[in-house]
Coordinates of C-alpha atoms in Angstrom, one line a residue:
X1 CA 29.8 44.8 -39.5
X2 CA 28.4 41.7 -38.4
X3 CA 27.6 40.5 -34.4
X4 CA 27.7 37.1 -33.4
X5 CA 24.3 36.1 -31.8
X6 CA 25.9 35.9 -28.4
X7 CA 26.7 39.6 -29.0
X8 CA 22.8 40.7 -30.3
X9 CA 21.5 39.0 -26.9
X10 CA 23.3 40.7 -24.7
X11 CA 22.9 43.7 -26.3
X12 CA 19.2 43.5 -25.4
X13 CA 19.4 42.1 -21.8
X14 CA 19.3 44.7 -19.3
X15 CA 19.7 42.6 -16.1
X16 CA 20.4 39.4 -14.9
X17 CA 19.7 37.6 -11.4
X18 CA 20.1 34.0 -10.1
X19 CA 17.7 32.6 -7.7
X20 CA 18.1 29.0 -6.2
X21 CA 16.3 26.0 -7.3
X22 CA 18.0 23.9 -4.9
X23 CA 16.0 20.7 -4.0
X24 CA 12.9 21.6 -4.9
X25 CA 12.3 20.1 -8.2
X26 CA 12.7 16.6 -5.8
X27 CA 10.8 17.9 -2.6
X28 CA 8.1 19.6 -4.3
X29 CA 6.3 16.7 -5.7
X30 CA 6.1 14.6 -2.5
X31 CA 4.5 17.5 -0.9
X32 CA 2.0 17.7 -3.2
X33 CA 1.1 13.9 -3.5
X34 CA 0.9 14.7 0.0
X35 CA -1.7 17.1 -0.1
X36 CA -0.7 19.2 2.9
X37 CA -1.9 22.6 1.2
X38 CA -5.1 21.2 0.8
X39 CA -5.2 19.3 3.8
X40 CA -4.2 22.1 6.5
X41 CA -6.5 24.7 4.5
X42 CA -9.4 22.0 5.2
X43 CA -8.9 22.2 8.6
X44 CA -8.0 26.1 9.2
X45 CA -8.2 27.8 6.2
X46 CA -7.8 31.4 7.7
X47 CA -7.9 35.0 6.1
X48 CA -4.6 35.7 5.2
X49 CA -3.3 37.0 1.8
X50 CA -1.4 33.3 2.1
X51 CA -3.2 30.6 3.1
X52 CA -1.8 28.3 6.4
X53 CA -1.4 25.3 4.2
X54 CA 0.9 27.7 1.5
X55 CA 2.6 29.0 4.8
X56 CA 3.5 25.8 6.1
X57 CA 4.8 24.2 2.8
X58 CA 7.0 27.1 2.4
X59 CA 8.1 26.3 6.1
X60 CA 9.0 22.8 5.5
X61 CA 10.9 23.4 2.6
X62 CA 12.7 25.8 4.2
X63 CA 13.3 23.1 6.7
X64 CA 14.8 21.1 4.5
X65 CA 16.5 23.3 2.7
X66 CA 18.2 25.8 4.7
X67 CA 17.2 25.7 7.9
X68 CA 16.5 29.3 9.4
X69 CA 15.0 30.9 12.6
X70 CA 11.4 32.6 11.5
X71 CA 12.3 35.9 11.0
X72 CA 14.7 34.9 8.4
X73 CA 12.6 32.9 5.9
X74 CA 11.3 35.6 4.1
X75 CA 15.1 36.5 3.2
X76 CA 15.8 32.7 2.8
X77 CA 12.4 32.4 0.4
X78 CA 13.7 35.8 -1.9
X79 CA 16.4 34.0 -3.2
X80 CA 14.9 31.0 -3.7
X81 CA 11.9 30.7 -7.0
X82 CA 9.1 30.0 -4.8
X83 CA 7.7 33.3 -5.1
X84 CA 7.4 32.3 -8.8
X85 CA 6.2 28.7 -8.4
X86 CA 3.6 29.8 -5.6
X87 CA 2.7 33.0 -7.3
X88 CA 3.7 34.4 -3.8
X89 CA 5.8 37.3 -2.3
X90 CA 8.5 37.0 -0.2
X91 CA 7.5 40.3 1.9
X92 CA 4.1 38.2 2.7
X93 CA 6.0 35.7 4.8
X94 CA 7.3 38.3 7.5
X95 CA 7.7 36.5 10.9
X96 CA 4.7 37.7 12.1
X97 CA 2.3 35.8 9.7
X98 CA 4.2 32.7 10.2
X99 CA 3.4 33.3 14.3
X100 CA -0.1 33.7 13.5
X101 CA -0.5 30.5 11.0
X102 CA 1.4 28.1 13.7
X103 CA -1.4 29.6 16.5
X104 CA -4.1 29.1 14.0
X105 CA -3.1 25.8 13.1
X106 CA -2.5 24.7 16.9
X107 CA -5.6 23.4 17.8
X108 CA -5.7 21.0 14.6
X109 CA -2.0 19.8 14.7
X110 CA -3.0 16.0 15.7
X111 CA -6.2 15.9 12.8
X112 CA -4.2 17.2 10.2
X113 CA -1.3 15.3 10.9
X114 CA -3.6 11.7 10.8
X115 CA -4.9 12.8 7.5
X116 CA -1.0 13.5 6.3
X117 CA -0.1 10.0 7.7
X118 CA -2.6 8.7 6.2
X119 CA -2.2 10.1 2.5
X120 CA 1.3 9.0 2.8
X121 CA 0.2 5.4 3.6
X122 CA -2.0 5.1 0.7
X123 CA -0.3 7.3 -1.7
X124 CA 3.1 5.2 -1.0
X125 CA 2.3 1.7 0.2
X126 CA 3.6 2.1 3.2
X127 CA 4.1 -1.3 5.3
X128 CA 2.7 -1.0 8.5
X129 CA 3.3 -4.5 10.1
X130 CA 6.5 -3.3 12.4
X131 CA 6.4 0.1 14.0
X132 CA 9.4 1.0 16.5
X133 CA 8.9 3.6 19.2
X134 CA 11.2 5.7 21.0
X135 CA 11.7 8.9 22.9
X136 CA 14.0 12.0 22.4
X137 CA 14.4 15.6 24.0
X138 CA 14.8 19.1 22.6
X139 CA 16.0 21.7 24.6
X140 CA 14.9 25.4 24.7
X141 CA 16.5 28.3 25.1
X142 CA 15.2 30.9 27.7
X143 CA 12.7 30.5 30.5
X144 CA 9.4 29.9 29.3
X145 CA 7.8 30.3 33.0
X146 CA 4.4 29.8 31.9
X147 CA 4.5 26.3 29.7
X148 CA 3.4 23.2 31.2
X149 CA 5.2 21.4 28.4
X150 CA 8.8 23.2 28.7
X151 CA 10.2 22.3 31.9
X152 CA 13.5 20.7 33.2
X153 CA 14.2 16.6 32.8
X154 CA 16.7 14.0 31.5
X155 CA 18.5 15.4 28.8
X156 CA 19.3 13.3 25.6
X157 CA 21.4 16.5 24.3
X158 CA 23.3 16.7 26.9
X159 CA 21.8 19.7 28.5
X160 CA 20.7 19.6 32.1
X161 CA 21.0 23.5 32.0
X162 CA 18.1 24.3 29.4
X163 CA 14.2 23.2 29.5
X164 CA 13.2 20.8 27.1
X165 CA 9.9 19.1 25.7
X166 CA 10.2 15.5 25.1
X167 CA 9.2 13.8 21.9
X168 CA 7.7 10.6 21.1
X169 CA 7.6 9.1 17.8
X170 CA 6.6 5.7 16.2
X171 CA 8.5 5.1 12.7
X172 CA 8.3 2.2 10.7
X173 CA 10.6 -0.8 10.7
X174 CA 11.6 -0.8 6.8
X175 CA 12.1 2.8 5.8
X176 CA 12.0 4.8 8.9
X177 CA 8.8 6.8 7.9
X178 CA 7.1 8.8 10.7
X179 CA 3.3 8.0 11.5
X180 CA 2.6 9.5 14.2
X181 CA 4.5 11.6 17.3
X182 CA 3.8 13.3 20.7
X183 CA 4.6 16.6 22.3
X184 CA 5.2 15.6 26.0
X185 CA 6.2 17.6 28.7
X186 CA 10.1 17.7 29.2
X187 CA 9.8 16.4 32.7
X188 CA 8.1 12.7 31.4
X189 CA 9.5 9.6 32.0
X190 CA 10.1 7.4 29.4
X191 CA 8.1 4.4 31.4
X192 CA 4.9 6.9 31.1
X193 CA 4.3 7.1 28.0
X194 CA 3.7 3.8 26.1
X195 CA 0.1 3.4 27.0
X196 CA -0.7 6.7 25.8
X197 CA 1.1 6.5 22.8
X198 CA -0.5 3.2 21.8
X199 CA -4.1 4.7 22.3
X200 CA -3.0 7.4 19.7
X201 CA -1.6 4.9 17.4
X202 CA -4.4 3.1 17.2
X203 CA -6.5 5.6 16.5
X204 CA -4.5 6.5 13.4
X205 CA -4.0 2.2 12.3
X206 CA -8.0 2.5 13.1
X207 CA -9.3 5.1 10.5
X208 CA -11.8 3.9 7.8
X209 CA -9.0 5.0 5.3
X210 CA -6.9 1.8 6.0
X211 CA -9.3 -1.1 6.9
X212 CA -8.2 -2.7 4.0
X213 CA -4.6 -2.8 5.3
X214 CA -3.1 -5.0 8.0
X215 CA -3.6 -3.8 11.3
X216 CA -1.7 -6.5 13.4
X217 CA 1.7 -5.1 13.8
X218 CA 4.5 -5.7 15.9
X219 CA 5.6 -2.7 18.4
X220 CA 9.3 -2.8 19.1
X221 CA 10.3 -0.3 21.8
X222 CA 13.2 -0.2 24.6
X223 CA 14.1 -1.1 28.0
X224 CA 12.3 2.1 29.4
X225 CA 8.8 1.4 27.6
X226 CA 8.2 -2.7 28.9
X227 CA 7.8 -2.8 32.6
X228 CA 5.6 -5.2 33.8
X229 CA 2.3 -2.7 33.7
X230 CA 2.8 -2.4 30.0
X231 CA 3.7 -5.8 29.2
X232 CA 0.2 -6.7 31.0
X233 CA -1.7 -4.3 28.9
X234 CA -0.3 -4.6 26.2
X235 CA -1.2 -8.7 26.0
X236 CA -4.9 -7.6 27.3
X237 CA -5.1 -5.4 24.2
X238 CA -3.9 -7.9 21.9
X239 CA -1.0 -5.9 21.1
X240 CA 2.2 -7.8 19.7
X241 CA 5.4 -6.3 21.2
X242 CA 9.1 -6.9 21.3
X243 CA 11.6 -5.0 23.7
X244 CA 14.7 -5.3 26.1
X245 CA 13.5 -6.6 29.5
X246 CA 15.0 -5.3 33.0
X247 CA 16.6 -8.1 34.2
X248 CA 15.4 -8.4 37.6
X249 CA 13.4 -11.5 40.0
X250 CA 12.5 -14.6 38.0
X251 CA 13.9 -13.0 34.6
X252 CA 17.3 -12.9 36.1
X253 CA 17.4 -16.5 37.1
X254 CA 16.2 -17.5 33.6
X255 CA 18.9 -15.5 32.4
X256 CA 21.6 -17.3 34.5
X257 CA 20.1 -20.5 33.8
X258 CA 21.8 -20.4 30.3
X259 CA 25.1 -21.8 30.4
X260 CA 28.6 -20.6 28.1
X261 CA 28.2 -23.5 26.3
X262 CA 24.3 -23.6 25.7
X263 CA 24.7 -20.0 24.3
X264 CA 27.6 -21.1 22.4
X265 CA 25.7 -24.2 20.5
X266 CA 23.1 -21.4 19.7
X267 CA 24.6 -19.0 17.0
X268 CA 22.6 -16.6 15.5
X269 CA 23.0 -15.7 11.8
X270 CA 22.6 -11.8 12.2
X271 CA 25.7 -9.7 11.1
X272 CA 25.5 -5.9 11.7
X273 CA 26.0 -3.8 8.1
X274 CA 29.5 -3.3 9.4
X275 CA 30.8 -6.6 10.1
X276 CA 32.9 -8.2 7.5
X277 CA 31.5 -11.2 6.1
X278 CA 34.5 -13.5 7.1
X279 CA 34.5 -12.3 10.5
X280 CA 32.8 -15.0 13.3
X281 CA 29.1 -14.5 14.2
X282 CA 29.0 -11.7 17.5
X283 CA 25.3 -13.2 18.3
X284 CA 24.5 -16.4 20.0
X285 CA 20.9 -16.8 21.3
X286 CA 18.5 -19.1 23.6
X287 CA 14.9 -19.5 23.9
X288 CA 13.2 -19.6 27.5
X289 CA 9.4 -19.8 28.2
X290 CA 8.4 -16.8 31.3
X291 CA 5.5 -15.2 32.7
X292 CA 5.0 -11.6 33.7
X293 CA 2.8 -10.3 36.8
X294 CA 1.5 -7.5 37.5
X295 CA -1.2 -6.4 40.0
X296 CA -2.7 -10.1 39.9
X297 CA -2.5 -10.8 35.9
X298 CA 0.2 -12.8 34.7
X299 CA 0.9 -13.1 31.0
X300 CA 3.2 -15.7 29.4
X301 CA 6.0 -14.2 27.2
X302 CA 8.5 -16.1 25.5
X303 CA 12.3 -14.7 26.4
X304 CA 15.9 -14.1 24.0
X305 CA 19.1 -14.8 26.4
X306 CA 21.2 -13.2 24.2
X307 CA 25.1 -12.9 24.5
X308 CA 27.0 -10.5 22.3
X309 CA 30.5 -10.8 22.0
X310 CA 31.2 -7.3 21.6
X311 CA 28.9 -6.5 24.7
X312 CA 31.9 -9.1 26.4
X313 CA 34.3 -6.6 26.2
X314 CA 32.2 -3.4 26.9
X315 CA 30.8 -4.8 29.9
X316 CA 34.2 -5.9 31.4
X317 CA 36.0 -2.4 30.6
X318 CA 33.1 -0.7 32.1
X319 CA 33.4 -3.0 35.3
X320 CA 37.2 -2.0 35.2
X321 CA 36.0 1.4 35.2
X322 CA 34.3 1.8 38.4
X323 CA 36.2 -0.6 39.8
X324 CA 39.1 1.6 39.6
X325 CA 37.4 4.7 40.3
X326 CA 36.4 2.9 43.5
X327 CA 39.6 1.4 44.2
X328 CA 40.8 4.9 43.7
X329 CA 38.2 6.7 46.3
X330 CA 39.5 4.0 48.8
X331 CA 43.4 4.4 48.1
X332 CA 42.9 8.2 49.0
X333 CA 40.8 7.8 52.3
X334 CA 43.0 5.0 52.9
X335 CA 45.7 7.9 52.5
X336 CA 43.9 10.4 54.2
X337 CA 43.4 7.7 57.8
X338 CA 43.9 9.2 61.3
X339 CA 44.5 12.6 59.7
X340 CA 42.1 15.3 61.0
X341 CA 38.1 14.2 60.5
X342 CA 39.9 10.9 58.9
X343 CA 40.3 10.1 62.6
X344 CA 36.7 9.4 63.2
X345 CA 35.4 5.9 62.5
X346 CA 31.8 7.7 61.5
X347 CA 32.9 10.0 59.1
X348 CA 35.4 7.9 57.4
X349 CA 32.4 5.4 57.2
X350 CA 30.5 8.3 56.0
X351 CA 33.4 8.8 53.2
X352 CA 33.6 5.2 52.1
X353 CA 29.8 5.1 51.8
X354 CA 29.5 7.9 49.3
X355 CA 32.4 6.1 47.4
X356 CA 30.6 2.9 47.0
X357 CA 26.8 5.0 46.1
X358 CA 25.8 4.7 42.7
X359 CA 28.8 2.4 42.0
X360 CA 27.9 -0.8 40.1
X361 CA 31.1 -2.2 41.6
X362 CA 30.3 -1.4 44.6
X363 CA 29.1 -5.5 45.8
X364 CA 32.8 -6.7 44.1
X365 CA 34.9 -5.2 46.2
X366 CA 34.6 -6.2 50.7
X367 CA 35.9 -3.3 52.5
X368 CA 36.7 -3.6 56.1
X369 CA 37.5 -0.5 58.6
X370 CA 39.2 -1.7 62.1
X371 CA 40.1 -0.2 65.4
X372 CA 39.5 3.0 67.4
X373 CA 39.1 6.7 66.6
X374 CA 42.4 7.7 65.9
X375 CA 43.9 4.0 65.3
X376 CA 41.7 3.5 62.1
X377 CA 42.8 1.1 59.5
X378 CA 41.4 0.7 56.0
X379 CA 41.7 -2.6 53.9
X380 CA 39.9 -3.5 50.6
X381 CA 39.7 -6.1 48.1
X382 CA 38.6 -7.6 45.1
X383 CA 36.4 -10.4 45.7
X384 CA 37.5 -13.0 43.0
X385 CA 34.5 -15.3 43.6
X386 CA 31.9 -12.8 43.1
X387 CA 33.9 -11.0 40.0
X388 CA 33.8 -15.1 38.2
X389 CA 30.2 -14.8 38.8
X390 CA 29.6 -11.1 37.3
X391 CA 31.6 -12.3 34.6
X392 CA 29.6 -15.4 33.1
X393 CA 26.6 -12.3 33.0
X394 CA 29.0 -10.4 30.6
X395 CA 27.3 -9.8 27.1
X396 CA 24.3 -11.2 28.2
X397 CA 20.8 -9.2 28.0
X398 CA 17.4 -10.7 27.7
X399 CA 14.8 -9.7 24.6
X400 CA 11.1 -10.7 25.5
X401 CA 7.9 -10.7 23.7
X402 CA 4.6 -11.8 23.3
X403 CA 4.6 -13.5 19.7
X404 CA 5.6 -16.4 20.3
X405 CA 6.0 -17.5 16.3
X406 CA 9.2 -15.1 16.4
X407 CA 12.1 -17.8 16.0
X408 CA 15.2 -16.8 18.3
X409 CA 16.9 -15.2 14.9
X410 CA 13.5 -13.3 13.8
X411 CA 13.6 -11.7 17.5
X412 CA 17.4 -10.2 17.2
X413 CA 16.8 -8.9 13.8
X414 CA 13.7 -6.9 14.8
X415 CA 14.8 -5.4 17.5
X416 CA 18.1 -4.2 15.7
X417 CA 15.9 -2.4 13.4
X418 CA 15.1 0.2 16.6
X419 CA 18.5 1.9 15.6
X420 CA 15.8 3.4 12.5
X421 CA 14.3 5.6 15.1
X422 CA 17.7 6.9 16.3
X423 CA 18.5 7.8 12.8
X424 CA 15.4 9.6 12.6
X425 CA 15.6 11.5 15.3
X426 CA 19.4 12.5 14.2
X427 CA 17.4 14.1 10.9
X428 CA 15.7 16.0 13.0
X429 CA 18.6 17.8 14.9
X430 CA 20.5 17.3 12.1
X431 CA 19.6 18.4 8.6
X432 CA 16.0 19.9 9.7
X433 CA 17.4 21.3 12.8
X434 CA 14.7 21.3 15.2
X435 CA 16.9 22.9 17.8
X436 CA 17.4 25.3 19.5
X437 CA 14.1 26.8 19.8
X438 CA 13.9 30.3 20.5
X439 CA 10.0 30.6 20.3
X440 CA 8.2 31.6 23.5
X441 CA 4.8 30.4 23.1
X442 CA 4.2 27.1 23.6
X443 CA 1.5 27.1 20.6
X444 CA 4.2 28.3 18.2
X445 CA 6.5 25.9 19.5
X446 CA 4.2 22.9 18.9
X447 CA 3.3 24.1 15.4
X448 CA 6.8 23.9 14.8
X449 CA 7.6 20.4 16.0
X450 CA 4.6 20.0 13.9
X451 CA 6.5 21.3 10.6
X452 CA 9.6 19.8 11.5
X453 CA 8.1 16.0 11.8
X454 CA 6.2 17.3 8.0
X455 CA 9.5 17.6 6.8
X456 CA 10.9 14.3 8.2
X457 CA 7.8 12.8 6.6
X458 CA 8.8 13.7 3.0
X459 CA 12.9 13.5 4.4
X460 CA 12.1 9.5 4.8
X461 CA 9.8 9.8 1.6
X462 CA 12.4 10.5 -0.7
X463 CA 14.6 8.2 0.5
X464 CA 12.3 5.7 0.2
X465 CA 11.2 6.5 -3.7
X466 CA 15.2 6.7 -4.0
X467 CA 15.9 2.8 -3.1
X468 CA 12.8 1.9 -4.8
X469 CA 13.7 2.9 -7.8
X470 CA 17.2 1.5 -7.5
X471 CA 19.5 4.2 -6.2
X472 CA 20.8 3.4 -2.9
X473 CA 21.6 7.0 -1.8
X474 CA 20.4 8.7 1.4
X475 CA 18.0 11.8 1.5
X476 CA 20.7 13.9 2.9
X477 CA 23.0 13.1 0.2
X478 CA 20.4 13.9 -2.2
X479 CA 19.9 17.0 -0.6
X480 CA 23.6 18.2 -0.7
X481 CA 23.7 17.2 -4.6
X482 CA 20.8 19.6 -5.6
X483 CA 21.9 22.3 -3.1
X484 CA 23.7 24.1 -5.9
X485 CA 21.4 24.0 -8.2
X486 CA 19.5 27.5 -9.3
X487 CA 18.0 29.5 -12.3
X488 CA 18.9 32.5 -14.5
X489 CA 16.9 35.6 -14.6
X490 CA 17.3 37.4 -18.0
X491 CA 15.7 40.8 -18.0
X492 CA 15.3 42.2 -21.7
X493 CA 15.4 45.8 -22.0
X494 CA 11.7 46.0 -23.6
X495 CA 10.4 44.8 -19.8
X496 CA 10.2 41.0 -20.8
X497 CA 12.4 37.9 -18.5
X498 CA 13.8 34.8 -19.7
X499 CA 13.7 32.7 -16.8
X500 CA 16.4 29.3 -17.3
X501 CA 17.4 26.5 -14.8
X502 CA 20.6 25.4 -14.7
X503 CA 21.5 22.3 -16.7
X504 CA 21.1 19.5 -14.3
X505 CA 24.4 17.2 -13.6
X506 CA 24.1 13.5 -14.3
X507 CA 22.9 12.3 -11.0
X508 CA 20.4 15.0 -11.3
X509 CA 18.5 14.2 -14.3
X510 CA 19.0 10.5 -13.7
X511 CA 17.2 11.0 -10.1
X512 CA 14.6 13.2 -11.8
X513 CA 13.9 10.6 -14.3
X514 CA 14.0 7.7 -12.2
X515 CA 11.3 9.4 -9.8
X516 CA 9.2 10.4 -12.8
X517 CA 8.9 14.1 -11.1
X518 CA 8.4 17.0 -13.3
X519 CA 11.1 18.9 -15.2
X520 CA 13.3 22.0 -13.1
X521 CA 11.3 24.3 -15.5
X522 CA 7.7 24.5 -14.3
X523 CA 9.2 26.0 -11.1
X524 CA 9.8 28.9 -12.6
X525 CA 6.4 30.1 -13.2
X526 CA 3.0 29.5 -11.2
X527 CA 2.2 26.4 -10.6
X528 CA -1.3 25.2 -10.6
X529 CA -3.3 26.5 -7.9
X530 CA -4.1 24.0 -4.9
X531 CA -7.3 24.5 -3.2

């Protein structure tokens, strides 16, 4: 009696167990162009059984991966083939020696990271002539008493109810890649920040390791960052910027000065990436000259009146909007007149004051209150003359910088690249899930910001490496399509394993070949040590 040779090998297997590859095979090699094993271990090596640098790669890829709060990436790494690949066991990465890595590794956080950053510059060819800046929050969960960082402030995520640390980070314009970020306290305002942040920019742009590359970029922020202090240092220390301006003194006049039909000679050949190509421009734009003062220095700056033709509409439903809830407020007092408190002219003034606070309608509409307590009447109205004059302001905003050989065009398309640090930060909440934090020391908390941004860094990476080599896919989407993929454990009754990856779809193997990265299979046993 004969067997088939499927039957003879499974007569001799005596167990079988699948483990996840998942993205690995295209998340390991970036980290290890990187160098962060090598890197962190410089810095802190530590006397643990696993060293920080091991720790904190096992961390971002867990990031990356599957997202999970500390205590559950030893469970997370068991299933996974790491312990094979980094000839390390998934008992050794207990909570507890993750907590003591991120407090080790605390006091290096900002060297190692510039030595990341930098690797990644060199290593990729990353172009460092326009860097966008922005702010986000992330909240917290618990009270965290003691923290000078985790305190209440303007929520981004919509939580006034939790603390928060802010976080600044400076991307760059074409891919998005993270060079450098800040830990700031949750309470910081936005207007703070920029001077500090440039002084640590710098002193990343100024290391010895990129004197070769150009160090006269462009810094494109928002509204918040570019009051007139800023705008005055940043011209004393030579630094090219580009932002919104607050549209207030001189600046507004310039920005009336424009007419309609100035703006409307003045197209502007941008098209968002959703606008049909037949569809009109959106984007007409005119060039003013303007000075900035501040504390006795004034600076020239050349000025964008920009109107946007979708901004039109926004800006005359949102005028709509609070000039009905207004007109509302009034119709009820108005309701409410010579009835109880209603019959005193001081608290129904009092009443019609806190209608018109904080309302941007508020100087459209003349409210008049006549006769005696008790013989009150209300009338209100919409003052057509000032509402035509509100209205030629619709769509408008003013762009300013301090490079002057940005043509009108160059200035709009520059500053529409900022939306690359609101994607970013969407990675961040999104597929690496930096929140909510339950950690309650601030060390740990910073260490693992710290690993979060490491994993945006090769996040953006891979993207990157996907578009230059010709596949216009997202990171995420690359993510999701190697998710699935794992490995076969065969265990052979006389002790020996058979370890196999799955076979790799076609966008799989075509990815894996277009990056050049090493075959699924060396995963599955050690992989050569890192010092």
């Amino acid at each position: 009696m004969s067997f088939s040779q499927a039957a003879q090998f499974e007569q001799h297997v005596n167990n079988q167990l699948s483990k996840s590859l998942g993205a690995i095979p295209v998340l390991f090699p970036i980290l290890h162009e990187l160098g962060i094993v090598q890197t962190i271990n410089r810095h802190s090596a530590g006397e643990e059984e696993v060293s920080h640098g091991t720790t904190v790669e096992i961390l971002t890829l867990n990031r990356l991966m599957a997202p999970k709060p500390l205590y559950k990436v030893k469970g997370w790494m068991a299933e996974t083939v790491l312990e094979d690949a980094l000839d390390v066991s998934a008992e050794q990465m207990h909570d507890t020696r993750i907590g003591r890595t991120l407090d080790d590794l605390h006091p290096h956080l900002d060297a190692i990271w510039q030595d990341i950053a930098v690797q990644a510059v060199l290593k990729y060819d990353i172009d460092l002539r326009f860097i966008h800046y922005d702010i986000t929050s992330v909240y917290f969960e618990g009270e965290y008493t003691e923290s000078e960082k985790i305190d209440y402030g303007y929520s981004r995520d919509h939580r006034p109810d939790a603390k928060q640390v802010n976080l600044g980070v400076n991307v760059t314009s074409e891919t998005g890649i993270p060079l450098g970020y800040r830990v700031l306290a949750g309470r910081t305002a936005d207007r703070t920040t920029p001077l500090e942040n440039l002084k640590a920019l710098r002193s990343l742009l100024d290391r010895p390791e990129l004197a070769k590359r150009q160090r006269d970029f462009l810094l494109v922020s928002d509204r918040a960052m570019l009051d007139r202090e800023v705008i005055v240092a940043y011209t004393e220390k030579q630094i090219r910027w580009l932002g919104p301006l607050n549209v207030d003194g001189s600046l507004k006049d310039i920005m009336g000065s424009v007419s309609d039909k100035e703006l409307e000679d003045h197209p502007l050949a941008y098209r968002p990436a959703n606008q049909p190509k037949d569809e009109p421009l959106r984007y007409h734009g005119v060039l003013r000259s303007a000075t900035i003062a501040y504390e006795g220095e004034t600076v020239p700056i050349q000025v964008l009146v920009v109107k946007s033709r979708t901004k039109v509409k926004l800006d005359r439903d949102r005028r709509q909007t609070y000039v009905d809830r207004l007109a509302g407020r009034l119709e009820e007092i108005q309701g409410m007149l010579n009835t109880r408190r209603y019959k005193q002219r001081d608290y129904t003034w009092t009443q019609i004051d806190k209608a018109r606070r904080g309302n941007p309608a508020k100087g459209l509409v003349d409210v008049e209150l006549t006769g005696e307590d008790g013989n009150l009447k209300l009338t209100f109205r919409l003052n057509q003359e000032k509402l035509a004059q509100a209205e030629t302001m619709d769509g408008r905003y003013l762009l300013g910088s301090n490079d002057f050989d940005l043509s009108a065009l160059g200035m709009l398309t520059r500053f529409k690249k900022q939306e690359v640090v609101e994607r970013r930060f969407k990675v961040i909440k999104g597929p690496v899930r930096i929140r909510p934090m339950f950690l309650h020391k601030q060390e740990r908390v910073e260490g693992l910001v710290f690993v979060a941004m490491l994993a945006l860094l090769v996040y953006t990476i891979l993207e990157m490496l996907c578009r230059r080599a010709g596949q216009p896919t997202t990171a995420r989407q690359v993510l999701e399509k190697f998710e699935l993929l794992g490995a076969v454990y065969l265990q052979f009754r006389d002790g020996s394993v058979l370890k196999l990856p799955s076979a790799l779809n076609v966008f799989q193997g075509q990815l894996i070949e277009l990056l050049r990265f090493p075959d699924p299979t060396v995963y599955l046993r050690p992989l050569e040590a890192e010092s």
